[in-house]
Amino acid sequence: MDDLKAKYLSLIAAAGDEAQIEDLRIAALGKKGEISAAMRELGKMTPEERQTAGPALNALKDEINSALAAKKAALGDAALDARLRGEWLDVTLPSRPRRQGTIHPISQVTEEVTAIFADMGFAVAEGPQIDTDWYNFDALNIPGHHPARAEMDTFYMHRAQGDNRPPHVLRTHTSPVQIRHMEKFGAPCRIIAPGRVYRADYDQTHTPMFNQVEGLAIDKDISMANLKWVLEEFFAAFFEVDGIKTRFRASHFPFTEPSAEVDIQCSWVDGQLKIGEGDGWLEVLGSGMVHPHVLQSAGVDPAQWQGFAFGMGIDRIAMLKYGIPDLRAFFDSDLRWLRHYGFASLDVPTLHGGLSR
Ligand code: DAH
């Protein structure tokens, strides 16, 4: 019995995992185990022999059982410790957003533009990407045979013969949102309307789908001076250069009178474009005082209300700010491009927290 005890206690002490413990339990205490076999011998003993051997065997059995249980618990703790060491994680480390998806520059710039205009009291308005030709053209003072319709390379929606709903187009600009917003909410108003627009055009600086942001401010006494201030505030905040100069060039749009195209100050140094310095100019948007016909179409009385509007290419200002040379790459969904030009998903642009940092 002493031999059995010494043998099993040392085997248990040397066991390396829970499977070995189980094997030892079976070898000692299982049906065909050595201690079980010794127990069976008790039957063949004299009553006197049994009186000493019985309790001693039972004590041995208990001792082996508790040694097995203790070793099993110790091995379990060791396994848990090893797992905890292996899976250790410092939850105070910063996240690693570069390993995940990135925010597309168009989304980033849209957020930046929205943050800046929101700070000046502009709300965000939206309109449908498929709109009627009335909202896209007529209501904006572009009648049926106006050359601006042809210039826009409009995508017309297919119409089955006999379909007499008004013709629908993929909107060629965000300007129809002006009409829809004023129709619904009237004057005064102060909105921007970012979104997708469509024109049949494709080269390094044109894609059939691109993004614009429309601006509209209507009140009793809004003037071109307000337009100039708002745009200069915007460009300074967006390009993160104070005192950026703008140039207003007389132009023509059917929906504004007077109309102006706006350039921002820039320079070219060693083929590198710098915004907000030097004596070069870059055209960035169209603008003007909303035409009385446009107010009228939207049910706003032009005798009482007036204001400015502008339309700007989001993709274009994104290219300028982040040095992206080819517009088409925006819409290629090339992962390498997205990793290079994309933004960390947790850095939401705000004026106080920084737009692009
Ligand atoms: N809708 C014009 C375009 O897409 C841009 C534009 C010019 C919008 C002048 C305006 C504006 O609101 O006043 O080319």
Coordinates of C-alpha atoms and ligand atoms in Angstrom, one line a residue:
M1 CA 0.0 0.0 0.0
D2 CA 2.9 2.3 0.8
D3 CA 4.3 1.5 -2.7
L4 CA 1.0 2.3 -4.4
K5 CA 0.7 5.6 -2.4
A6 CA 4.3 6.7 -3.2
K7 CA 3.9 5.8 -6.9
Y8 CA 0.7 7.6 -7.5
L9 CA 1.5 10.7 -5.5
S10 CA 4.7 11.2 -7.4
L11 CA 3.0 10.5 -10.8
I12 CA 0.3 13.0 -9.9
A13 CA 2.9 15.6 -8.8
A14 CA 4.6 15.2 -12.2
A15 CA 1.4 15.4 -14.3
G16 CA 1.5 18.1 -16.9
D17 CA -2.1 18.6 -17.9
E18 CA -5.6 17.6 -17.1
A19 CA -5.6 14.7 -19.5
Q20 CA -2.7 13.0 -17.6
I21 CA -4.6 13.5 -14.4
E22 CA -7.6 11.7 -15.8
D23 CA -5.4 8.9 -17.0
L24 CA -3.9 8.5 -13.5
R25 CA -7.4 8.6 -11.9
I26 CA -8.4 5.7 -14.2
A27 CA -5.1 3.7 -13.6
A28 CA -5.5 4.0 -9.8
L29 CA -9.2 4.3 -9.1
G30 CA -11.0 3.2 -12.3
K31 CA -12.8 0.0 -12.5
K32 CA -9.7 -1.9 -13.4
G33 CA -7.4 0.4 -11.4
E34 CA -4.7 -0.8 -9.1
I35 CA -6.4 0.5 -5.9
S36 CA -9.8 -0.8 -7.0
A37 CA -8.1 -4.2 -7.5
A38 CA -6.6 -4.0 -4.0
M39 CA -10.1 -3.2 -2.7
R40 CA -11.4 -6.4 -4.3
E41 CA -8.7 -8.4 -2.4
L42 CA -10.4 -7.4 0.8
G43 CA -13.0 -10.1 0.2
K44 CA -10.4 -12.8 0.3
M45 CA -8.9 -11.6 3.6
T46 CA -9.7 -12.8 7.1
P47 CA -11.9 -10.5 9.2
E48 CA -8.8 -9.4 11.3
E49 CA -6.8 -8.6 8.2
R50 CA -9.7 -6.7 6.7
Q51 CA -10.1 -4.6 9.9
T52 CA -6.7 -2.9 9.3
A53 CA -6.5 -3.2 5.5
G54 CA -10.0 -1.8 4.9
P55 CA -9.7 1.6 6.6
A56 CA -6.1 1.9 5.3
L57 CA -7.2 1.3 1.7
N58 CA -10.1 3.8 2.1
A59 CA -7.7 6.4 3.4
L60 CA -5.4 5.8 0.5
K61 CA -8.2 6.1 -1.9
D62 CA -9.3 9.5 -0.3
E63 CA -5.7 10.7 -0.4
I64 CA -5.2 9.9 -4.0
N65 CA -8.6 11.5 -4.8
S66 CA -7.7 14.7 -3.1
A67 CA -4.2 14.8 -4.6
L68 CA -5.8 14.4 -8.1
A69 CA -8.3 17.2 -7.3
A70 CA -5.7 19.5 -6.0
K71 CA -3.4 18.9 -9.0
K72 CA -6.3 19.4 -11.4
A73 CA -7.2 22.7 -9.8
A74 CA -3.5 23.9 -9.9
L75 CA -3.2 22.9 -13.6
G76 CA -6.5 24.8 -14.3
D77 CA -5.2 27.9 -12.7
A78 CA -1.9 27.6 -14.5
A79 CA -3.8 27.2 -17.8
L80 CA -5.9 30.3 -17.1
D81 CA -2.8 32.3 -16.1
A82 CA -1.1 31.3 -19.3
R83 CA -4.2 32.3 -21.3
L84 CA -4.5 35.6 -19.5
R85 CA -0.8 36.4 -20.2
G86 CA -1.3 35.4 -23.9
E87 CA -4.4 37.5 -24.4
W88 CA -3.3 40.5 -22.4
L89 CA -4.6 43.7 -23.9
D90 CA -3.9 47.3 -22.9
V91 CA -7.3 48.9 -23.3
T92 CA -5.7 52.4 -22.7
L93 CA -3.7 52.2 -26.0
P94 CA -5.0 54.5 -28.7
S95 CA -7.1 52.7 -31.4
R96 CA -5.4 51.9 -34.7
P97 CA -7.8 53.3 -37.3
R98 CA -5.4 52.8 -40.2
R99 CA -6.1 49.1 -39.9
Q100 CA -9.8 49.7 -40.5
G101 CA -11.6 51.5 -43.2
T102 CA -11.0 55.2 -43.8
I103 CA -13.3 58.1 -44.4
H104 CA -13.4 59.1 -48.0
P105 CA -12.1 62.6 -48.7
I106 CA -15.5 63.6 -50.2
S107 CA -17.2 62.6 -46.9
Q108 CA -14.5 64.3 -44.9
V109 CA -14.7 67.6 -46.9
T110 CA -18.5 67.5 -46.8
E111 CA -18.2 67.3 -43.0
E112 CA -15.7 70.1 -42.9
V113 CA -17.9 72.3 -45.1
T114 CA -20.9 71.6 -43.0
A115 CA -19.1 72.3 -39.8
I116 CA -17.9 75.7 -41.1
F117 CA -21.3 76.8 -42.5
A118 CA -23.2 75.5 -39.4
D119 CA -21.0 77.8 -37.3
M120 CA -22.4 80.7 -39.4
G121 CA -26.0 79.6 -38.9
F122 CA -26.5 77.6 -42.1
A123 CA -28.7 74.4 -41.8
V124 CA -28.2 71.4 -44.2
A125 CA -31.0 70.8 -46.7
E126 CA -31.3 67.9 -49.1
G127 CA -33.2 67.2 -52.4
P128 CA -33.7 64.2 -54.7
Q129 CA -30.9 63.2 -57.1
I130 CA -33.6 62.3 -59.7
D131 CA -35.7 65.4 -60.1
T132 CA -38.1 66.9 -62.7
D133 CA -36.7 69.1 -65.4
W134 CA -38.9 71.9 -63.8
Y135 CA -37.0 71.9 -60.5
N136 CA -33.6 71.4 -62.3
F137 CA -34.2 74.0 -65.0
D138 CA -37.5 76.0 -65.4
A139 CA -37.8 77.0 -61.7
L140 CA -34.3 78.2 -61.8
N141 CA -35.1 80.6 -64.7
I142 CA -33.7 78.2 -67.4
P143 CA -36.5 77.8 -69.8
G144 CA -37.0 75.1 -72.5
H145 CA -34.5 76.2 -75.1
H146 CA -32.0 78.0 -73.0
P147 CA -28.5 77.1 -74.0
A148 CA -27.6 76.3 -70.4
R149 CA -29.6 73.1 -70.8
A150 CA -27.4 71.9 -73.6
E151 CA -24.2 73.0 -71.8
M152 CA -25.0 70.9 -68.8
D153 CA -24.9 67.5 -70.7
T154 CA -28.0 66.4 -68.9
F155 CA -28.9 62.7 -68.3
Y156 CA -32.6 62.4 -69.0
M157 CA -34.5 59.5 -67.5
H158 CA -36.0 57.1 -69.9
R159 CA -39.7 57.5 -70.5
A160 CA -42.0 54.8 -71.9
Q161 CA -44.3 55.9 -74.7
G162 CA -47.5 57.3 -73.3
D163 CA -45.9 58.1 -69.9
N164 CA -47.1 61.6 -69.4
R165 CA -45.4 62.4 -66.1
P166 CA -43.1 65.4 -66.3
P167 CA -39.7 64.6 -67.7
H168 CA -37.2 63.6 -65.0
V169 CA -33.4 64.2 -65.1
L170 CA -30.4 63.2 -62.9
R171 CA -30.0 66.6 -61.3
T172 CA -27.1 68.5 -63.0
H173 CA -26.5 70.7 -60.0
T174 CA -27.6 71.2 -56.4
S175 CA -29.5 74.4 -57.3
P176 CA -32.9 72.7 -57.4
V177 CA -32.6 72.2 -53.7
Q178 CA -33.0 76.1 -53.4
I179 CA -36.5 75.8 -54.9
R180 CA -37.6 72.7 -52.9
H181 CA -36.4 74.3 -49.7
M182 CA -38.1 77.7 -50.2
E183 CA -41.3 76.0 -51.4
K184 CA -41.5 74.1 -48.2
F185 CA -40.1 76.5 -45.6
G186 CA -40.4 80.0 -47.2
A187 CA -38.2 82.9 -46.2
P188 CA -36.1 83.9 -44.4
C189 CA -33.7 80.9 -44.8
R190 CA -30.0 80.1 -44.5
I191 CA -29.0 76.7 -45.9
I192 CA -26.4 74.7 -47.6
A193 CA -27.2 71.7 -49.7
P194 CA -24.3 69.2 -50.3
G195 CA -24.9 66.2 -52.6
R196 CA -24.3 64.3 -55.8
V197 CA -24.9 65.8 -59.2
Y198 CA -24.6 64.2 -62.7
R199 CA -23.4 65.3 -66.1
A200 CA -22.3 63.4 -69.2
D201 CA -18.7 64.3 -69.1
Y202 CA -15.5 62.4 -68.4
D203 CA -11.8 63.4 -68.3
Q204 CA -9.1 64.2 -65.6
T205 CA -11.3 66.9 -64.1
H206 CA -14.8 65.7 -65.0
T207 CA -16.7 62.6 -63.9
P208 CA -20.3 61.8 -64.8
M209 CA -21.2 61.9 -61.1
F210 CA -19.6 64.5 -58.8
N211 CA -20.4 66.5 -55.7
Q212 CA -21.5 70.1 -55.2
V213 CA -22.6 72.2 -52.3
E214 CA -25.2 74.8 -52.8
G215 CA -25.6 77.8 -50.5
L216 CA -28.7 80.0 -50.0
A217 CA -29.4 82.9 -47.7
I218 CA -32.6 84.8 -48.0
D219 CA -33.8 87.7 -45.8
K220 CA -35.0 91.3 -46.1
D221 CA -31.6 93.0 -46.7
I222 CA -29.0 90.5 -47.7
S223 CA -26.5 91.8 -50.2
M224 CA -23.4 90.8 -52.2
A225 CA -21.4 92.2 -49.2
N226 CA -22.8 89.4 -47.0
L227 CA -21.9 86.9 -49.7
K228 CA -18.3 88.1 -49.9
W229 CA -17.9 88.0 -46.1
V230 CA -19.5 84.5 -45.8
L231 CA -17.3 83.1 -48.5
E232 CA -14.1 84.7 -47.2
E233 CA -14.9 83.3 -43.7
F234 CA -15.5 79.9 -45.3
F235 CA -12.2 79.8 -47.3
A236 CA -10.1 81.0 -44.4
A237 CA -11.6 78.2 -42.2
F238 CA -11.5 75.5 -44.9
F239 CA -8.0 76.1 -46.2
E240 CA -6.8 77.0 -42.7
V241 CA -5.1 80.2 -43.8
D242 CA -6.1 83.6 -42.3
G243 CA -6.9 86.5 -44.6
I244 CA -7.2 84.5 -47.8
K245 CA -8.0 86.8 -50.7
T246 CA -11.0 86.3 -53.1
R247 CA -11.7 87.8 -56.5
F248 CA -15.3 88.3 -57.7
R249 CA -15.5 88.2 -61.5
A250 CA -18.7 89.4 -63.2
S251 CA -20.4 86.4 -64.9
H252 CA -23.7 85.1 -65.9
F253 CA -26.0 82.4 -64.4
P254 CA -29.7 82.3 -65.3
F255 CA -30.7 82.0 -61.6
T256 CA -28.7 85.0 -60.2
E257 CA -28.6 88.7 -61.1
P258 CA -25.9 90.0 -60.7
S259 CA -23.8 86.9 -61.0
A260 CA -20.1 86.4 -60.0
E261 CA -17.6 83.7 -60.3
V262 CA -15.3 83.6 -57.4
D263 CA -11.5 82.9 -57.4
I264 CA -9.2 82.4 -54.5
Q265 CA -5.7 83.5 -54.1
C266 CA -3.0 80.9 -54.9
S267 CA 0.6 80.5 -56.0
W268 CA 2.5 77.8 -57.9
V269 CA 5.9 77.1 -56.4
D270 CA 8.0 74.3 -58.1
G271 CA 4.8 72.8 -59.5
Q272 CA 3.3 72.9 -56.0
L273 CA 0.0 74.6 -55.6
K274 CA -0.3 76.9 -52.5
I275 CA -3.7 78.2 -51.5
G276 CA -4.0 81.7 -49.8
E277 CA -0.7 83.2 -51.0
G278 CA 0.9 84.6 -54.1
D279 CA -0.7 86.4 -57.0
G280 CA -2.4 83.6 -58.9
W281 CA -6.1 82.9 -59.0
L282 CA -8.1 79.7 -59.0
E283 CA -11.8 79.6 -59.8
V284 CA -13.8 77.8 -57.2
L285 CA -17.4 78.7 -57.4
G286 CA -20.4 80.5 -59.0
S287 CA -22.6 82.8 -57.1
G288 CA -24.8 85.9 -57.2
M289 CA -28.0 87.5 -55.9
V290 CA -31.0 85.1 -56.4
H291 CA -33.0 86.1 -59.5
P292 CA -36.5 87.4 -58.7
H293 CA -37.9 84.7 -61.0
V294 CA -36.3 82.0 -58.9
L295 CA -37.9 83.4 -55.7
Q296 CA -41.2 83.6 -57.5
S297 CA -41.0 80.0 -58.7
A298 CA -40.5 78.9 -55.1
G299 CA -43.4 81.0 -53.8
V300 CA -41.3 83.6 -52.1
D301 CA -42.3 87.3 -52.8
P302 CA -39.3 89.0 -54.5
A303 CA -40.7 92.4 -53.5
Q304 CA -40.1 91.5 -49.9
W305 CA -37.2 89.1 -49.9
Q306 CA -33.8 88.9 -51.4
G307 CA -30.6 87.0 -50.9
F308 CA -27.5 85.3 -52.3
A309 CA -26.8 81.8 -53.6
F310 CA -23.6 80.0 -54.5
G311 CA -22.6 76.6 -55.9
M312 CA -19.3 75.0 -55.4
G313 CA -17.6 71.7 -56.4
I314 CA -16.9 69.7 -53.3
D315 CA -14.5 67.3 -55.2
R316 CA -12.7 70.3 -56.6
I317 CA -12.0 71.9 -53.2
A318 CA -11.1 68.5 -51.8
M319 CA -8.5 68.1 -54.6
L320 CA -7.1 71.6 -53.9
K321 CA -6.9 71.1 -50.1
Y322 CA -5.5 67.6 -50.0
G323 CA -3.4 67.7 -53.2
I324 CA -5.3 65.1 -55.1
P325 CA -4.4 65.4 -58.8
D326 CA -7.0 63.3 -60.6
L327 CA -10.8 63.6 -60.0
R328 CA -11.5 60.1 -61.4
A329 CA -9.6 58.4 -58.6
F330 CA -12.3 59.6 -56.1
F331 CA -14.7 57.1 -57.6
D332 CA -12.4 54.2 -58.5
S333 CA -12.7 52.5 -55.0
D334 CA -9.0 51.6 -55.1
L335 CA -8.1 50.5 -51.6
R336 CA -4.5 51.8 -51.9
W337 CA -5.8 55.2 -52.9
L338 CA -8.4 55.2 -50.1
R339 CA -5.7 54.2 -47.5
H340 CA -3.5 57.0 -48.7
Y341 CA -6.1 59.8 -49.0
G342 CA -8.7 58.5 -46.5
F343 CA -9.2 60.0 -43.0
A344 CA -9.2 58.3 -39.6
S345 CA -12.8 57.2 -38.9
L346 CA -12.8 58.7 -35.4
D347 CA -11.6 62.2 -36.2
V348 CA -14.8 64.0 -36.8
P349 CA -14.1 67.5 -38.2
T350 CA -15.2 70.3 -35.9
L351 CA -14.2 74.0 -35.8
H352 CA -13.0 73.8 -32.2
G353 CA -11.3 70.3 -32.5
G354 CA -9.7 71.0 -35.9
L355 CA -11.0 70.3 -39.3
S356 CA -8.4 68.0 -40.8
R357 CA -6.2 67.0 -37.9
Ligands
DAH1 N1 -25.5 75.6 -60.4 C1 -24.3 76.2 -61.0 C2 -23.5 75.0 -61.7 O1 -23.7 73.9 -61.3 C3 -23.5 76.7 -59.9 C4 -24.1 77.9 -59.3 C5 -23.7 79.2 -59.8 C6 -24.9 77.8 -58.2 C7 -24.3 80.3 -59.2 C8 -25.5 79.0 -57.6 C9 -25.2 80.2 -58.2 O2 -26.4 78.9 -56.6 O3 -25.7 81.3 -57.6 O4 -22.8 75.3 -62.5

